[in-house]
Amino acid sequence: MALWYQPPSTLNLISPTLKLNFLRCNCNLSISNSRPTHIPELEPKPVFTSVKTFAPATVANLGPSYDFLGCAVDGLEDFISLFVDSSVRPGEIAIMQIFGDIAEKLSCDPLSYCA
């Protein structure tokens, strides 16, 4: 139960007949045993299970959070495919494979790309 009381102010009363009101808030936090307790999930369900993104051949906006798409330069355009993998824990990123002419020069460690 929560209860809040504001004491009356004695300064600058406008009228001697002014009545002071009390504000009371009640909150019942007890949980009935007859209904199950709901614990919300920490991670929401994914809306999509895969996404395919397009990266034009430019690195003009290279900076934090732009390097994911901006550095995918190979010819005129690159496509990057992302998939939800149930074996990867929520909040973590895993790079499974990198394809392309310089794939052997790129690391599959996501910490080497993220700021």
PDB file of C-alpha atoms in Angstrom:
ATOM      1  CA  MET A   1       0.000   0.000   0.000  1.00  0.00           C
ATOM      2  CA  ALA A   2       1.287   3.466  -0.891  1.00  0.00           C
ATOM      3  CA  LEU A   3       0.201   6.561   1.023  1.00  0.00           C
ATOM      4  CA  TRP A   4       1.164  10.166   0.360  1.00  0.00           C
ATOM      5  CA  TYR A   5       0.340  13.188   2.487  1.00  0.00           C
ATOM      6  CA  GLN A   6       1.151  16.807   1.736  1.00  0.00           C
ATOM      7  CA  PRO A   7       1.256  18.982   4.873  1.00  0.00           C
ATOM      8  CA  PRO A   8      -0.658  22.277   4.717  1.00  0.00           C
ATOM      9  CA  SER A   9       1.290  25.395   3.882  1.00  0.00           C
ATOM     10  CA  THR A  10       1.034  28.255   6.385  1.00  0.00           C
ATOM     11  CA  LEU A  11       2.540  30.893   4.095  1.00  0.00           C
ATOM     12  CA  ASN A  12       0.538  33.287   1.916  1.00  0.00           C
ATOM     13  CA  LEU A  13      -2.946  31.927   2.528  1.00  0.00           C
ATOM     14  CA  ILE A  14      -5.387  33.575   0.148  1.00  0.00           C
ATOM     15  CA  SER A  15      -8.478  33.112   2.266  1.00  0.00           C
ATOM     16  CA  PRO A  16      -8.925  32.293   5.954  1.00  0.00           C
ATOM     17  CA  THR A  17     -11.781  29.974   4.975  1.00  0.00           C
ATOM     18  CA  LEU A  18      -9.590  27.996   2.566  1.00  0.00           C
ATOM     19  CA  LYS A  19      -9.908  24.305   3.299  1.00  0.00           C
ATOM     20  CA  LEU A  20      -6.880  22.129   2.843  1.00  0.00           C
ATOM     21  CA  ASN A  21      -7.408  18.876   1.028  1.00  0.00           C
ATOM     22  CA  PHE A  22      -5.571  15.654   1.642  1.00  0.00           C
ATOM     23  CA  LEU A  23      -4.443  13.414  -1.166  1.00  0.00           C
ATOM     24  CA  ARG A  24      -4.405   9.705  -0.506  1.00  0.00           C
ATOM     25  CA  CYS A  25      -3.271   7.016  -2.942  1.00  0.00           C
ATOM     26  CA  ASN A  26      -3.840   3.334  -2.294  1.00  0.00           C
ATOM     27  CA  CYS A  27      -2.158   0.569  -4.237  1.00  0.00           C
ATOM     28  CA  ASN A  28      -2.686  -3.128  -3.610  1.00  0.00           C
ATOM     29  CA  LEU A  29       0.275  -5.212  -4.778  1.00  0.00           C
ATOM     30  CA  SER A  30      -0.909  -8.542  -3.404  1.00  0.00           C
ATOM     31  CA  ILE A  31      -1.203 -11.399  -5.895  1.00  0.00           C
ATOM     32  CA  SER A  32      -4.064 -13.821  -5.609  1.00  0.00           C
ATOM     33  CA  ASN A  33      -3.116 -17.504  -5.485  1.00  0.00           C
ATOM     34  CA  SER A  34      -6.047 -18.373  -7.750  1.00  0.00           C
ATOM     35  CA  ARG A  35      -4.480 -16.876 -10.874  1.00  0.00           C
ATOM     36  CA  PRO A  36      -1.033 -17.625 -12.339  1.00  0.00           C
ATOM     37  CA  THR A  37       1.745 -15.080 -12.006  1.00  0.00           C
ATOM     38  CA  HIS A  38       2.834 -13.663 -15.375  1.00  0.00           C
ATOM     39  CA  ILE A  39       6.519 -12.895 -15.796  1.00  0.00           C
ATOM     40  CA  PRO A  40       7.182 -10.857 -18.956  1.00  0.00           C
ATOM     41  CA  GLU A  41       9.774 -12.096 -21.413  1.00  0.00           C
ATOM     42  CA  LEU A  42      13.093 -10.269 -21.476  1.00  0.00           C
ATOM     43  CA  GLU A  43      13.378 -10.367 -25.265  1.00  0.00           C
ATOM     44  CA  PRO A  44      10.435  -9.868 -27.617  1.00  0.00           C
ATOM     45  CA  LYS A  45       9.702 -12.405 -30.321  1.00  0.00           C
ATOM     46  CA  PRO A  46      11.294 -11.441 -33.666  1.00  0.00           C
ATOM     47  CA  VAL A  47       9.014  -9.834 -36.225  1.00  0.00           C
ATOM     48  CA  PHE A  48      11.115 -11.203 -39.085  1.00  0.00           C
ATOM     49  CA  THR A  49      13.325 -14.285 -39.139  1.00  0.00           C
ATOM     50  CA  SER A  50      15.521 -12.952 -41.940  1.00  0.00           C
ATOM     51  CA  VAL A  51      16.430  -9.629 -43.534  1.00  0.00           C
ATOM     52  CA  LYS A  52      18.319  -8.904 -46.739  1.00  0.00           C
ATOM     53  CA  THR A  53      19.934  -5.448 -46.931  1.00  0.00           C
ATOM     54  CA  PHE A  54      21.431  -3.541 -49.836  1.00  0.00           C
ATOM     55  CA  ALA A  55      24.666  -1.545 -49.617  1.00  0.00           C
ATOM     56  CA  PRO A  56      25.625   0.844 -52.423  1.00  0.00           C
ATOM     57  CA  ALA A  57      29.280   1.153 -53.377  1.00  0.00           C
ATOM     58  CA  THR A  58      30.186   4.020 -51.039  1.00  0.00           C
ATOM     59  CA  VAL A  59      31.892   4.606 -47.713  1.00  0.00           C
ATOM     60  CA  ALA A  60      31.121   8.329 -47.610  1.00  0.00           C
ATOM     61  CA  ASN A  61      29.291   8.141 -44.261  1.00  0.00           C
ATOM     62  CA  LEU A  62      31.792   5.883 -42.537  1.00  0.00           C
ATOM     63  CA  GLY A  63      31.447   6.207 -38.768  1.00  0.00           C
ATOM     64  CA  PRO A  64      29.833   4.503 -35.774  1.00  0.00           C
ATOM     65  CA  SER A  65      26.959   2.257 -36.887  1.00  0.00           C
ATOM     66  CA  TYR A  66      27.578   3.047 -40.562  1.00  0.00           C
ATOM     67  CA  ASP A  67      30.447   0.594 -41.026  1.00  0.00           C
ATOM     68  CA  PHE A  68      28.063  -2.404 -41.171  1.00  0.00           C
ATOM     69  CA  LEU A  69      26.602  -1.310 -44.501  1.00  0.00           C
ATOM     70  CA  GLY A  70      29.166   1.258 -45.630  1.00  0.00           C
ATOM     71  CA  CYS A  71      32.123  -1.131 -45.800  1.00  0.00           C
ATOM     72  CA  ALA A  72      30.283  -3.750 -47.811  1.00  0.00           C
ATOM     73  CA  VAL A  73      31.798  -2.404 -51.026  1.00  0.00           C
ATOM     74  CA  ASP A  74      32.416  -4.859 -53.828  1.00  0.00           C
ATOM     75  CA  GLY A  75      31.671  -3.504 -57.277  1.00  0.00           C
ATOM     76  CA  LEU A  76      28.478  -1.518 -57.683  1.00  0.00           C
ATOM     77  CA  GLU A  77      26.472  -3.109 -54.897  1.00  0.00           C
ATOM     78  CA  ASP A  78      26.517  -5.662 -52.097  1.00  0.00           C
ATOM     79  CA  PHE A  79      23.784  -7.565 -50.325  1.00  0.00           C
ATOM     80  CA  ILE A  80      23.980  -8.622 -46.684  1.00  0.00           C
ATOM     81  CA  SER A  81      21.653 -11.320 -45.343  1.00  0.00           C
ATOM     82  CA  LEU A  82      20.769 -11.608 -41.662  1.00  0.00           C
ATOM     83  CA  PHE A  83      19.005 -14.549 -40.025  1.00  0.00           C
ATOM     84  CA  VAL A  84      17.640 -15.193 -36.543  1.00  0.00           C
ATOM     85  CA  ASP A  85      19.463 -18.204 -35.104  1.00  0.00           C
ATOM     86  CA  SER A  86      17.892 -19.833 -32.050  1.00  0.00           C
ATOM     87  CA  SER A  87      21.306 -21.125 -30.922  1.00  0.00           C
ATOM     88  CA  VAL A  88      22.564 -17.536 -30.406  1.00  0.00           C
ATOM     89  CA  ARG A  89      21.540 -16.032 -27.061  1.00  0.00           C
ATOM     90  CA  PRO A  90      19.330 -12.902 -27.073  1.00  0.00           C
ATOM     91  CA  GLY A  91      21.342  -9.689 -27.245  1.00  0.00           C
ATOM     92  CA  GLU A  92      24.342 -11.347 -28.894  1.00  0.00           C
ATOM     93  CA  ILE A  93      25.538 -11.262 -32.504  1.00  0.00           C
ATOM     94  CA  ALA A  94      27.222 -14.127 -34.335  1.00  0.00           C
ATOM     95  CA  ILE A  95      28.776 -13.990 -37.811  1.00  0.00           C
ATOM     96  CA  MET A  96      28.518 -17.445 -39.347  1.00  0.00           C
ATOM     97  CA  GLN A  97      29.995 -16.920 -42.837  1.00  0.00           C
ATOM     98  CA  ILE A  98      31.457 -14.170 -44.986  1.00  0.00           C
ATOM     99  CA  PHE A  99      31.433 -14.539 -48.765  1.00  0.00           C
ATOM    100  CA  GLY A 100      33.267 -12.539 -51.397  1.00  0.00           C
ATOM    101  CA  ASP A 101      36.655 -11.905 -52.957  1.00  0.00           C
ATOM    102  CA  ILE A 102      38.290 -10.790 -49.690  1.00  0.00           C
ATOM    103  CA  ALA A 103      36.335 -13.030 -47.295  1.00  0.00           C
ATOM    104  CA  GLU A 104      39.551 -14.585 -45.976  1.00  0.00           C
ATOM    105  CA  LYS A 105      40.735 -11.133 -44.824  1.00  0.00           C
ATOM    106  CA  LEU A 106      37.605 -10.465 -42.754  1.00  0.00           C
ATOM    107  CA  SER A 107      37.033 -11.791 -39.242  1.00  0.00           C
ATOM    108  CA  CYS A 108      33.902 -13.618 -38.083  1.00  0.00           C
ATOM    109  CA  ASP A 109      34.373 -12.070 -34.624  1.00  0.00           C
ATOM    110  CA  PRO A 110      31.614  -9.425 -34.265  1.00  0.00           C
ATOM    111  CA  LEU A 111      33.614  -7.535 -31.614  1.00  0.00           C
ATOM    112  CA  SER A 112      36.196  -6.615 -34.254  1.00  0.00           C
ATOM    113  CA  TYR A 113      33.484  -4.643 -36.121  1.00  0.00           C
ATOM    114  CA  CYS A 114      31.345  -3.170 -33.325  1.00  0.00           C
ATOM    115  CA  ALA A 115      32.188   0.005 -31.447  1.00  0.00           C
TER     116      ALA A 115
END
